[in-house]
Coordinates of C-alpha atoms and ligand atoms in Angstrom, one line a residue:
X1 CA -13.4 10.8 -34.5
X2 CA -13.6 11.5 -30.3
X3 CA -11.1 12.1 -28.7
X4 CA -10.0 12.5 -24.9
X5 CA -7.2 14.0 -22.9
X6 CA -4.9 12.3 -21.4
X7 CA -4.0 13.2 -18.0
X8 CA -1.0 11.5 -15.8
X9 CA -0.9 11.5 -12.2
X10 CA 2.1 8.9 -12.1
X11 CA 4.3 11.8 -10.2
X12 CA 1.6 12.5 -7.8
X13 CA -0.9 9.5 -6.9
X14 CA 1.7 6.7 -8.3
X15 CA 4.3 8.4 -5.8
X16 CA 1.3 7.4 -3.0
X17 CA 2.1 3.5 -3.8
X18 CA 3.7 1.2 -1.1
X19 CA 7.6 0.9 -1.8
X20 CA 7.3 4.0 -4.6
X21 CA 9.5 6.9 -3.6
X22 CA 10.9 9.3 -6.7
X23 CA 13.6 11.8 -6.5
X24 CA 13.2 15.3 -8.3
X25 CA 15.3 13.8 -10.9
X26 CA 13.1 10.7 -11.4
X27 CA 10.1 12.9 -12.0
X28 CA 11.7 14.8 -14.3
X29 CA 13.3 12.0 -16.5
X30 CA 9.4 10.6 -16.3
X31 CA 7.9 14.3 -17.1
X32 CA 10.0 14.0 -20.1
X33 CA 9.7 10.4 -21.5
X34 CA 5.7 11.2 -20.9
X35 CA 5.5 14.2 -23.0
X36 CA 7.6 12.7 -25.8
X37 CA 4.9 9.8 -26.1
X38 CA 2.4 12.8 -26.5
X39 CA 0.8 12.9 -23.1
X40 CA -1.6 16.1 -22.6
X41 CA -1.0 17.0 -19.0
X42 CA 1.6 15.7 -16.6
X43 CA 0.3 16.3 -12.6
X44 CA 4.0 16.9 -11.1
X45 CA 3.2 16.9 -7.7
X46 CA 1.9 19.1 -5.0
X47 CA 4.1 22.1 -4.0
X48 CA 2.8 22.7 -1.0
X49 CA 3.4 19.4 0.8
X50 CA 6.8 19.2 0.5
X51 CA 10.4 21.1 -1.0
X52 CA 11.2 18.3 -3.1
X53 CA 8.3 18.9 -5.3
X54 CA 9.2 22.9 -5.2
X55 CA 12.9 21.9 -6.7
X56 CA 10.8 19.4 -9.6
X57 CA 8.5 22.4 -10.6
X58 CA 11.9 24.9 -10.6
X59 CA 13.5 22.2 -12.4
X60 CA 11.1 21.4 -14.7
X61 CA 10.9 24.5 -16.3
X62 CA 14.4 24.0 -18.0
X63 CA 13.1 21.1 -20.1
X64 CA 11.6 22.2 -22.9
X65 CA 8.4 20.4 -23.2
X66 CA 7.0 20.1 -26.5
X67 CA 3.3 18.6 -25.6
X68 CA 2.3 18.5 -22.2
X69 CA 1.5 20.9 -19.6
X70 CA 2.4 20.3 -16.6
X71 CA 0.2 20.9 -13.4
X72 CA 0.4 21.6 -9.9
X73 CA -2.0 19.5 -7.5
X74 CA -3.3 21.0 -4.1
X75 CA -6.3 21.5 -2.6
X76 CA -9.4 24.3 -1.9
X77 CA -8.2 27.0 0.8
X78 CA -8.5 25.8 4.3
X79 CA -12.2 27.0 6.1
X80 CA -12.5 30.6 7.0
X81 CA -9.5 32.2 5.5
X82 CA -8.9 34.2 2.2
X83 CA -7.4 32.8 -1.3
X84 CA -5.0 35.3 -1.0
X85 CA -4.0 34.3 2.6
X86 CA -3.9 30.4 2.0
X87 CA -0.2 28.5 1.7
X88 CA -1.9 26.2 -0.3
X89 CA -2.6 28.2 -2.9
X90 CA 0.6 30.2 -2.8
X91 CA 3.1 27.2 -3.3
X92 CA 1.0 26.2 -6.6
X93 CA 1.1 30.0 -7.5
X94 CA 5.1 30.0 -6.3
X95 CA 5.7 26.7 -8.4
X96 CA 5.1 28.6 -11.5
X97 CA 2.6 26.3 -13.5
X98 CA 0.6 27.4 -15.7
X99 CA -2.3 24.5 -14.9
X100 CA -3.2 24.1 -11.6
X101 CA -5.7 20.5 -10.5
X102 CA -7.1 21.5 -7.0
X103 CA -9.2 19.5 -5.7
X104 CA -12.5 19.8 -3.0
X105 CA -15.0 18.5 -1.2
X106 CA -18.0 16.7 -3.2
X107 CA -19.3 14.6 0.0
X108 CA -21.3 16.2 2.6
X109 CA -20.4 13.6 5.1
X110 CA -17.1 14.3 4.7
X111 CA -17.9 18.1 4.7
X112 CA -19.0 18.5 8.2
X113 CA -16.9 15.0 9.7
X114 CA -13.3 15.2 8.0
X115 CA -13.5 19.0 7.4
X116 CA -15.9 20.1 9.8
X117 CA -16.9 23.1 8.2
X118 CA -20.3 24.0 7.5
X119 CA -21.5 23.0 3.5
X120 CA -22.3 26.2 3.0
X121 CA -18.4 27.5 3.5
X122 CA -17.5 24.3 1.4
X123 CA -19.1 25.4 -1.9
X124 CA -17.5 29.1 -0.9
X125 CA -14.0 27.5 -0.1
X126 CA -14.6 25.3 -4.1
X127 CA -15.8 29.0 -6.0
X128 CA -13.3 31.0 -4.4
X129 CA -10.0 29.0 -4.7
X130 CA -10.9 28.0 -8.4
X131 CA -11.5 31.7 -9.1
X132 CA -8.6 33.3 -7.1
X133 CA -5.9 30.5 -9.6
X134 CA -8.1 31.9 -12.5
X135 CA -7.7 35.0 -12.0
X136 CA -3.6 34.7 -11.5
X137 CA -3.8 33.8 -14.8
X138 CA -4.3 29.6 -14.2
X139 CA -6.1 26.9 -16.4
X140 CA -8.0 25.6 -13.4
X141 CA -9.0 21.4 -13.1
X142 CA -11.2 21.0 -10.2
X143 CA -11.0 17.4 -9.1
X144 CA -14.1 16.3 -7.2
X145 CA -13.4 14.3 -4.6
X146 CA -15.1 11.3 -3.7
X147 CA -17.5 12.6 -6.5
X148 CA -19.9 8.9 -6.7
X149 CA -19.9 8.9 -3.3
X150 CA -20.9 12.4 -2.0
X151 CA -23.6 11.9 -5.2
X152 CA -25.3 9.3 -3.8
X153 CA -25.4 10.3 -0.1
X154 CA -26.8 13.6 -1.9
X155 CA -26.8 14.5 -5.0
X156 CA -28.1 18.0 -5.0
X157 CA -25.0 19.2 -2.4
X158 CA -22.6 16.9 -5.2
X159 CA -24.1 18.8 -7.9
X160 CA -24.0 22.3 -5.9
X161 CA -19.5 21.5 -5.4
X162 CA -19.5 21.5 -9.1
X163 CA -21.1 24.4 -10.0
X164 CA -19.3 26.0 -7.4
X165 CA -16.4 25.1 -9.3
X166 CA -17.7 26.2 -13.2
X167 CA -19.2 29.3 -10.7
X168 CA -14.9 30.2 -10.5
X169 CA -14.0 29.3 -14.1
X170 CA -13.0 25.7 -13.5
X171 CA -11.6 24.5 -17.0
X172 CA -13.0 21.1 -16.7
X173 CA -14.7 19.2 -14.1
X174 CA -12.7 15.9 -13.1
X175 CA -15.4 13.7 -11.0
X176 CA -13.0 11.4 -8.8
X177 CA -13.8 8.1 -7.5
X178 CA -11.8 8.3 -4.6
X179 CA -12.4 5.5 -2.6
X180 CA -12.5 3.1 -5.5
X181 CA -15.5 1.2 -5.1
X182 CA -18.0 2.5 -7.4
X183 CA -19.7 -0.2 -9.6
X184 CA -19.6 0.5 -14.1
X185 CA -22.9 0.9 -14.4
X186 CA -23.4 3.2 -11.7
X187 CA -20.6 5.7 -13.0
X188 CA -21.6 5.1 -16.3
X189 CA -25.3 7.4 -15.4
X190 CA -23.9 9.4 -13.0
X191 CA -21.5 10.7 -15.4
X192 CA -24.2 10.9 -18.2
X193 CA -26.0 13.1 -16.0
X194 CA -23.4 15.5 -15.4
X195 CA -22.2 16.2 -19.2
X196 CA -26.0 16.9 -19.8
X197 CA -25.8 19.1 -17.1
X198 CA -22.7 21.1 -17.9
X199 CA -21.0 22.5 -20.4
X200 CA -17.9 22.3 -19.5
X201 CA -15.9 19.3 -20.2
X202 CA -16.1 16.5 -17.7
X203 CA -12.8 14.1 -16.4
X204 CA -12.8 10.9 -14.5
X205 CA -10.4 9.8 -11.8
X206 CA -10.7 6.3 -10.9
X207 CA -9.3 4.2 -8.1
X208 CA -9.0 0.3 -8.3
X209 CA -10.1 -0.7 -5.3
X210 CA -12.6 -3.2 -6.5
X211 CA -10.6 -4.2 -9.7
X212 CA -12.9 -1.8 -11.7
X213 CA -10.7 1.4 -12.4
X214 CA -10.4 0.9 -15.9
X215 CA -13.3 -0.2 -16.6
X216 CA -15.0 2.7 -15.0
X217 CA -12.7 5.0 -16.9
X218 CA -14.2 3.3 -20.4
X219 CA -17.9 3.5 -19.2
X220 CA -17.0 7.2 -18.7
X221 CA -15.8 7.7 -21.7
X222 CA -18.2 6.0 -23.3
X223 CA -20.7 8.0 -21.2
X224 CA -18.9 11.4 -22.6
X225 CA -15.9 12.2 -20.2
X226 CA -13.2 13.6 -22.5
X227 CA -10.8 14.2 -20.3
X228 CA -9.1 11.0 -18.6
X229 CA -6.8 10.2 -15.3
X230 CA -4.7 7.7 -14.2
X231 CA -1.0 6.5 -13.8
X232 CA 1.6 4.2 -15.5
X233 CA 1.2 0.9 -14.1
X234 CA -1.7 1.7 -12.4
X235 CA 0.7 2.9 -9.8
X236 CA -1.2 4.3 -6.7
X237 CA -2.3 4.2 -2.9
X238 CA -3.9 1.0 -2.0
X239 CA -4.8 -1.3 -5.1
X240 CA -3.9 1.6 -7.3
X241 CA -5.4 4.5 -10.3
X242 CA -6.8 3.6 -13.4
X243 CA -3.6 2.1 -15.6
X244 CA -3.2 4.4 -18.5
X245 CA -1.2 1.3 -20.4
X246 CA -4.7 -0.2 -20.3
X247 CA -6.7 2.6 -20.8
X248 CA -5.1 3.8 -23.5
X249 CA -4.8 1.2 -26.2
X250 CA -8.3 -0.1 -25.1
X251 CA -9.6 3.1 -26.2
X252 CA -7.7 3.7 -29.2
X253 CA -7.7 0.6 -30.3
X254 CA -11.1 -0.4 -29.9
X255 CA -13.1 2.4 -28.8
X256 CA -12.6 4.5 -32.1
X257 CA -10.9 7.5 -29.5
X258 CA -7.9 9.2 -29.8
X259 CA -5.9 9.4 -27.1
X260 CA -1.7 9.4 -27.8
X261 CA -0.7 9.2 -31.7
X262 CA -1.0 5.8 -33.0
X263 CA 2.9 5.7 -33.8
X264 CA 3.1 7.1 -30.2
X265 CA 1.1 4.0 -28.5
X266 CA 3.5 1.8 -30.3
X267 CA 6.3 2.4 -27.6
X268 CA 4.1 2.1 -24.7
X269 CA 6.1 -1.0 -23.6
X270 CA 9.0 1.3 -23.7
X271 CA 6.9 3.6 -21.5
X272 CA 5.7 1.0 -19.0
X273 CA 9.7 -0.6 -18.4
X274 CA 10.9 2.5 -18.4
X275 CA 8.7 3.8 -15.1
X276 CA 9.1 0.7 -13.6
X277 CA 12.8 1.0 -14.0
X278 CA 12.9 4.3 -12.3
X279 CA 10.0 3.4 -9.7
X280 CA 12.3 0.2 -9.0
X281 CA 9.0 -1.8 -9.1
X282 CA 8.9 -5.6 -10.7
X283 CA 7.3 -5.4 -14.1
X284 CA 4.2 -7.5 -13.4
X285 CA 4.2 -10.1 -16.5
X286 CA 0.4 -10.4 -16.4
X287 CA -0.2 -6.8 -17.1
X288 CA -2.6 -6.1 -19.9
X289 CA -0.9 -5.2 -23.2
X290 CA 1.9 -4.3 -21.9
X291 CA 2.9 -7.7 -19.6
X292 CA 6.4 -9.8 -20.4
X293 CA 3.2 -12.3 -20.9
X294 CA 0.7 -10.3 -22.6
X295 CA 1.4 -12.2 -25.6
X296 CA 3.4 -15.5 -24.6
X297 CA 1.5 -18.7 -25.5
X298 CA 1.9 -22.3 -24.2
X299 CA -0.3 -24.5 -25.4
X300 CA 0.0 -26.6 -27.7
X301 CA -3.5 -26.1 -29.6
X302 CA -2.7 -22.4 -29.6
X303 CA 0.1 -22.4 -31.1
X304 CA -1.1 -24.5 -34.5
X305 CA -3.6 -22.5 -34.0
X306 CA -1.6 -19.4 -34.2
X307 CA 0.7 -20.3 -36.8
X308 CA -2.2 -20.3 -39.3
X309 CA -3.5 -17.0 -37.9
X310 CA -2.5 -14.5 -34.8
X311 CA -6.3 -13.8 -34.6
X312 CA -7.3 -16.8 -33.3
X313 CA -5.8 -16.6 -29.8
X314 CA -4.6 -12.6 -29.8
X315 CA -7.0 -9.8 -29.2
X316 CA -5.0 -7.2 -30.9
X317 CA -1.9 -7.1 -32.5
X318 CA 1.6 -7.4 -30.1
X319 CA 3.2 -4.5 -32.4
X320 CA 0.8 -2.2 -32.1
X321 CA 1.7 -1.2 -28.3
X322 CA 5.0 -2.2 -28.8
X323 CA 4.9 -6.1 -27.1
X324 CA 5.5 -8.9 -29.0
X325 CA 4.1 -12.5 -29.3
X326 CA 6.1 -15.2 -27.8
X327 CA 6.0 -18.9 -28.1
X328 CA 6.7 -20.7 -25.0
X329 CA 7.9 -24.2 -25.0
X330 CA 8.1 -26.5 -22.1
X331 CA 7.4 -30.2 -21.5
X332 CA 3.7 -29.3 -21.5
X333 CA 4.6 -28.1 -25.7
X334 CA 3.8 -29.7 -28.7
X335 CA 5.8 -30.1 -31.8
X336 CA 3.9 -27.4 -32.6
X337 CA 5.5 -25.0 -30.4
X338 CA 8.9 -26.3 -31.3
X339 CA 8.5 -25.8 -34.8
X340 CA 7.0 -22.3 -34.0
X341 CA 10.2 -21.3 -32.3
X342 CA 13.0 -23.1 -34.9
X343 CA 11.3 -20.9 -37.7
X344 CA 11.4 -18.1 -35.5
X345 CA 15.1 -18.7 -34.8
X346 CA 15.2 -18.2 -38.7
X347 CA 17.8 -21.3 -39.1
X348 CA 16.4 -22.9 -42.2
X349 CA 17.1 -26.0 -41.3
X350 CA 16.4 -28.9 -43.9
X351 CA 15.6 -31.5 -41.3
X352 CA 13.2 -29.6 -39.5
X353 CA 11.0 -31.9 -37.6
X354 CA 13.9 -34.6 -36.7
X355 CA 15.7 -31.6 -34.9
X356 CA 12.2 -31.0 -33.5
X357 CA 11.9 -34.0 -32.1
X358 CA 15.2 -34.2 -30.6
X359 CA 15.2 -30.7 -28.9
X360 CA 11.7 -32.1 -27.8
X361 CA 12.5 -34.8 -25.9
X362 CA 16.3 -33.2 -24.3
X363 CA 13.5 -30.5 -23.1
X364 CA 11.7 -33.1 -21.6
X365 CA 14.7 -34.4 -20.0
X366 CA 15.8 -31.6 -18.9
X367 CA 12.8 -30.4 -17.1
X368 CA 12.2 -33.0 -15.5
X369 CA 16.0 -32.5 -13.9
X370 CA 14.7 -29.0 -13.2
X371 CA 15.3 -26.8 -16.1
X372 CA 12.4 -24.7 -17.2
X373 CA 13.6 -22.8 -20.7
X374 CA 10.3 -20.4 -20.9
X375 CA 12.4 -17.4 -19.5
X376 CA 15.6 -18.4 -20.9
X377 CA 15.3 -17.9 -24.2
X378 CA 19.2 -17.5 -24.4
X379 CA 19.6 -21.1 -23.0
X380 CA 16.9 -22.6 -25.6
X381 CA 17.8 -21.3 -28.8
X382 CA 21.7 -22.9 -28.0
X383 CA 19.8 -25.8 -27.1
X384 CA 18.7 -25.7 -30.7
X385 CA 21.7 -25.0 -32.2
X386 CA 23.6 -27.3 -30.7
X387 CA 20.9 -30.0 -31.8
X388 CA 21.0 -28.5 -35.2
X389 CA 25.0 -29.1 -35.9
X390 CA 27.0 -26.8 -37.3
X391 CA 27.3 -25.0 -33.9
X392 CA 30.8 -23.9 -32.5
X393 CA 31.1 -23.6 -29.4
X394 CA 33.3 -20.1 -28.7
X395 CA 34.7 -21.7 -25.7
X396 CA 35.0 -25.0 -23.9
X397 CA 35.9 -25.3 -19.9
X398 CA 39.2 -27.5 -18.9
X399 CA 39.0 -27.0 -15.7
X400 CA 37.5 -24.7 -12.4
X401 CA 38.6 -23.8 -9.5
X402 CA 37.1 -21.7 -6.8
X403 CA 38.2 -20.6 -3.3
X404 CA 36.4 -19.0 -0.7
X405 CA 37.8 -17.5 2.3
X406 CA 36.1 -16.2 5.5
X407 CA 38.0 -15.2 8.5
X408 CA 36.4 -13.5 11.5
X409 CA 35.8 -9.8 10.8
X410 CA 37.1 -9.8 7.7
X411 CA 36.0 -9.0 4.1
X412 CA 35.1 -12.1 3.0
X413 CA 37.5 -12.7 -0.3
X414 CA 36.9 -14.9 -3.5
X415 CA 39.3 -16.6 -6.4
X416 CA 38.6 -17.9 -9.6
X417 CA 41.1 -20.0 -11.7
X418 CA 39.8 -21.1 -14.9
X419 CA 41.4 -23.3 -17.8
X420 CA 39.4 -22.7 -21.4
X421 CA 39.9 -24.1 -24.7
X422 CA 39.4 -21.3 -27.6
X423 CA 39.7 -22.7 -31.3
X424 CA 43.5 -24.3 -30.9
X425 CA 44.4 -22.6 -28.0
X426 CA 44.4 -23.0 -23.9
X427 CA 44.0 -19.9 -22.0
X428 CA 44.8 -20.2 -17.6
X429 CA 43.3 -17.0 -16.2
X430 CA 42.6 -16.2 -12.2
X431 CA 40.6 -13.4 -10.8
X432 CA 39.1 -12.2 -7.7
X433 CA 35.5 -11.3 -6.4
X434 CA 33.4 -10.2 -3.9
X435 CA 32.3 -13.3 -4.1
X436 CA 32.4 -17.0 -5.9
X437 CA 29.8 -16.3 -8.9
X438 CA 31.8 -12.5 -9.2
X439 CA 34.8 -14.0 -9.4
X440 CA 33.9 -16.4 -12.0
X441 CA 32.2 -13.7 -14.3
X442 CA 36.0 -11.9 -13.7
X443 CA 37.9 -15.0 -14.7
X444 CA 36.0 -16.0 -17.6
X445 CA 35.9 -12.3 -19.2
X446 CA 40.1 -12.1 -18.2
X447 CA 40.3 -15.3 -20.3
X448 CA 37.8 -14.7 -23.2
X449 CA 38.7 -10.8 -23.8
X450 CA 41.4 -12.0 -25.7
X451 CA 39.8 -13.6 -28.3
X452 CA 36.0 -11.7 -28.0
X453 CA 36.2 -8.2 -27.2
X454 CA 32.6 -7.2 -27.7
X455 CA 32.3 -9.2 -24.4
X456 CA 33.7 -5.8 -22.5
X457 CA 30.2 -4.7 -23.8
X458 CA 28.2 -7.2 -21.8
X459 CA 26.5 -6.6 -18.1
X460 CA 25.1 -9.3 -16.0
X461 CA 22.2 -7.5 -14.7
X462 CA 20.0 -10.1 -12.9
X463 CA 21.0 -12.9 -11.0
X464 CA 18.5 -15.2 -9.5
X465 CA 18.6 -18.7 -7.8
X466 CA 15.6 -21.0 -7.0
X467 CA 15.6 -23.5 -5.1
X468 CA 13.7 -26.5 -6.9
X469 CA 13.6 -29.2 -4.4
X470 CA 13.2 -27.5 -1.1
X471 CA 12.7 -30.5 1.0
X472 CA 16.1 -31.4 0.2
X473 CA 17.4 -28.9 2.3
X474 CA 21.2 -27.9 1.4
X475 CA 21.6 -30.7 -0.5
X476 CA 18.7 -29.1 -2.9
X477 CA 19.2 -28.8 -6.4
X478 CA 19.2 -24.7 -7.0
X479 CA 18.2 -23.4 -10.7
X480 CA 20.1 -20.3 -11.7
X481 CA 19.0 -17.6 -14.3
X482 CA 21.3 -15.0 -15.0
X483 CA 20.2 -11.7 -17.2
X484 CA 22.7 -10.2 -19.5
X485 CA 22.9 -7.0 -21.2
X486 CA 24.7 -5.4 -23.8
X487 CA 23.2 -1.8 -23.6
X488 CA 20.6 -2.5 -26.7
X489 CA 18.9 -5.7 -25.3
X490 CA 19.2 -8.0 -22.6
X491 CA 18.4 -12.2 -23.0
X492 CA 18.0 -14.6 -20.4
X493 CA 20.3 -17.7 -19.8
X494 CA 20.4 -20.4 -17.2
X495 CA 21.9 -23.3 -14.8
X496 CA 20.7 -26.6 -13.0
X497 CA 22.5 -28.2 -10.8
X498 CA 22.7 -29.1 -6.8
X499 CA 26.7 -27.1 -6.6
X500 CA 25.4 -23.4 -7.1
X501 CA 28.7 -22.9 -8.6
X502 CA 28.2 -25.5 -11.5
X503 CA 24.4 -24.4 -11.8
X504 CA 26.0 -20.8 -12.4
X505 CA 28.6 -21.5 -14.3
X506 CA 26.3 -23.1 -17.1
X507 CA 24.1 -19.5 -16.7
X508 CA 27.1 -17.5 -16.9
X509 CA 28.9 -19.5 -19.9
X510 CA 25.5 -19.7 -21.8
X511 CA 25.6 -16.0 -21.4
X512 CA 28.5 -15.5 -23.1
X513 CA 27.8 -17.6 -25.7
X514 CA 24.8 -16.2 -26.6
X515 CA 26.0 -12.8 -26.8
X516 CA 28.5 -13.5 -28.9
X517 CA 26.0 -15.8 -31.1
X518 CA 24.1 -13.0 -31.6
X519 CA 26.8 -10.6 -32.2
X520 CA 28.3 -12.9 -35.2
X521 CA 24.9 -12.6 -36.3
X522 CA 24.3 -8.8 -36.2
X523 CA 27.7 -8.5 -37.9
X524 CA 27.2 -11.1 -40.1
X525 CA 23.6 -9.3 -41.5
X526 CA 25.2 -5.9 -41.5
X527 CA 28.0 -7.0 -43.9
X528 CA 25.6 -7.6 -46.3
X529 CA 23.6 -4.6 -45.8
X530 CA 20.6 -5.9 -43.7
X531 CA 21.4 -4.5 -40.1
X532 CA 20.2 -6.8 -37.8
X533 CA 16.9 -5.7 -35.3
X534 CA 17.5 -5.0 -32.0
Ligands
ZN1 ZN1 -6.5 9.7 -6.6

């Protein structure tokens, strides 16, 4: 079987992308999640540009890395000097990797306008630089800038930068497509031509500037590049690299090429949150493979479609990059979907398509008052269960009262009194906030402690409101969704109503309830030795 290496530039070019800025200590919690899926190289950054890179590289050593090697990026000397005399090429010496990825000139227009040298000292300034790191005692990756480009202005000059490199010992040539714009097809023979041409392994680098940078990273491939670039996310300058969460299972999974270990490509949803996380970018749910929605299905046809087999409307299977297939049910659902999700729910319920019926048409209701339950799934399933009897509620509200107060260059100041009803007993609590929604979450734990102390485990850690009705103005109705966490997973609940505070309160005591459904549960399988999934 083929195989390729897999090359991450997330801490270099991903650090190029609008609103990404990481810390030393972000690149090295990345460095190490990325060489515990199995990655080959880790780029880490260029020394020379700036001492926050220098601290990673020092840092980075102290790890213990058990797959990749990291490199240093940086580019050929400047024109006219000596290896020896270049800063460049001192600060990836200084870092004290053992791989370095320098990159030069493969355009001529860019030769003579952006470096105005002659083309000549170009191909001197690629062989030189490459052999000077080689002969320090570095693995040497020559990226070839603007590689497509600088081939068809001139091919002969593109072909010349190369062997200048393989003329220094270059360890693999990595033909970049800078600017982002090359076509499939295109790539796919100018890459052909080059691995006939060399021995040396060949690499591609793609940008996604015209929506194409994974695809041209397949057609290299499949053109014989071994050796493959690109980021988490598809995190980069401008439209962004080549997204190795794409990449990846497209070519182990359907290509026949190993890339990560199979077992490895299983956590790559793991992989994809957990660089988002750190790069504090939104998870985009459409993302191949790896989107919130990768696998979520709505329609009705679909779904009866699915039930009697995931082929019909999946293209692989969720588990095996670590997503999972949801079933999403709105108004637009059919029984279908309903059913789906009650099975799911595992509540082997003897009057299964009465309770789908019901839930069906509250759902209907309730949308159409501005609920939407596809990303609550906390708020559905006690839909269900409350449909379903046999559901006790942990808690029911007496009464709520909230003030506010705002004085002129003051900290504004907020109190929460709540009345609850547990089992037999009344509970009266008051707590403050920083504001109305943070006192309530105070209040309600203060009360509920009591009686439920796994709720000390749970976080609210998202709190969104939407308004639904904007023409209404203040007098809009708002939908909350509030996103709770108890350090294993996190579930989704949420509120409707024109008074934010009742609209939140209904997130915020679904929240509760949900954790603590689920806790009973997870208790409940453990007792009889059948620990519940995570
Ligand atoms: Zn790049």
């Amino acid at each position: 079987m083929r195989a390729v290496t897999v090359y991450d530039t997330t801490l270099r070019d991903g650090a190029q992308t609008e609103g990404i800025s990481f810390s030393a200590e972000d690149k090295l919690k990345i460095t190490l999640k990325l060489d515990r899926m199995g990655f080959h190289y880790v780029e880490g950054g260029w020394p020379g540009s700036n001492p926050k890179d220098m601290e990673y590289f020092v840092r980075v050593r102290e790890l213990g890395l058990q797959h990749a090697t990291v490199t240093a990026f940086g580019s050929t000397r400047r024109k006219n000097t000596r290896p020896a005399d270049d800063e460049n090429l001192a600060a990836i010496l200084k870092s004290g990797v053992k791989a370095a990825t320098l990159f030069g000139k493969s355009w001529d227009f860019h030769v003579t306008r952006a470096l105005g040298t002659s083309l000549e000292e170009n191909l001197s300034m690629i062989r030189e630089s490459v052999a000077y790191l080689r002969d320090q005692g570095l693995e040497v990756i020559y990226d070839a800038e603007h590689f497509f480009d600088g081939y068809k202005a001139n091919p002969a000059y593109a072909l010349a930068t190369l062997e200048a490199a393989v003329a220094g010992g270059a360890a693999v040539l990595v033909l970049c497509d800078t600017n982002g714009g090359a076509l499939p097809w295109e790539l796919q023979a100018v890459v052909e031509l080059v691995c006939k041409r060399f021995s040396v392994p060949v690499g591609i680098h793609a940008h996604n500037d015209g929506g194409m940078a994974v695809a041209n990273t397949l057609m290299a491939v499949q053109a014989g590049a071994t050796h493959v670039q690109g980021t988490i996310n598809g995190y980069g300058e401008r439209c962004g690299n080549a997204d190795l969460c794409a990449v990846l299972p497209n070519l182990s999974l359907k290509c026949g090429v190993n890339t990560i270990p199979e077992e490895k490509l299983r956590h790559l949803v793991e992989l994809s949150r957990y660089v988002s996380e750190i790069a504090n970018m939104h998870p985009n749910p459409q993302q191949p493979y790896v989107g919130m929605s990768a696998f979520a299905h709505k329609g009705g046809v679909h779904v009866s479609a699915l039930m009697k087999d995931p082929l019909t409307y999946e293209h692989i299977n969720p588990e095996a990059v670590g997503n999972r297939r949801r079933v999403l049910v709105s108004e637009l659902s059919g029984l279908s979907n309903l059913l789906y999700k009650l099975r799911e729910l595992n509540l082997d319920l003897p009057n299964e398509g009465e309770v789908a019926r019901q839930v069906l048409g509250q759902l209907k209701e309730l949308e159409h008052q501005g609920f939407q339950f596809e990303s609550a799934e906390g708020s559905f399933e006690l839909l269900v269960r409350r449909a379903a009897n046999g559901y006790e509620k942990p808690f029911i509200l007496e009464s709520l009262r909230i003030l506010t107060e705002l004085k002129e260059n003051r900290a504004v100041h907020s109190e929460a009194t709540i009345k609850l009803r547990v089992g037999e007993k009344t509970v009266h609590t008051a707590a403050e906030g920083n504001g109305p929604v943070n006192a309530l979450d105070n209040a309600l734990r203060k009360a509920l402690e009591q009686f439920y102390p796994a709720i000390k485990g749970m976080r609210l850690i998202d709190y969104k409101v939407r308004v639904i009705n904007e023409a209404a103005g203040t007098g809009a109705v708002v939908r909350v969704l509030i996103e709770t966490s108890d350090g294993h997973r996190s579930w989704v609940t949420l509120g409707v109503s024109p008074n934010i505070i009742e609209a939140s309160w209904q997130a915020l005591a679904d929240s509760f309830a949900y954790g603590l459904l689920k806790k009973n549960a997870a208790a409940g399988a453990s007792a009889v030795g059948n620990p519940a999934p995570d």
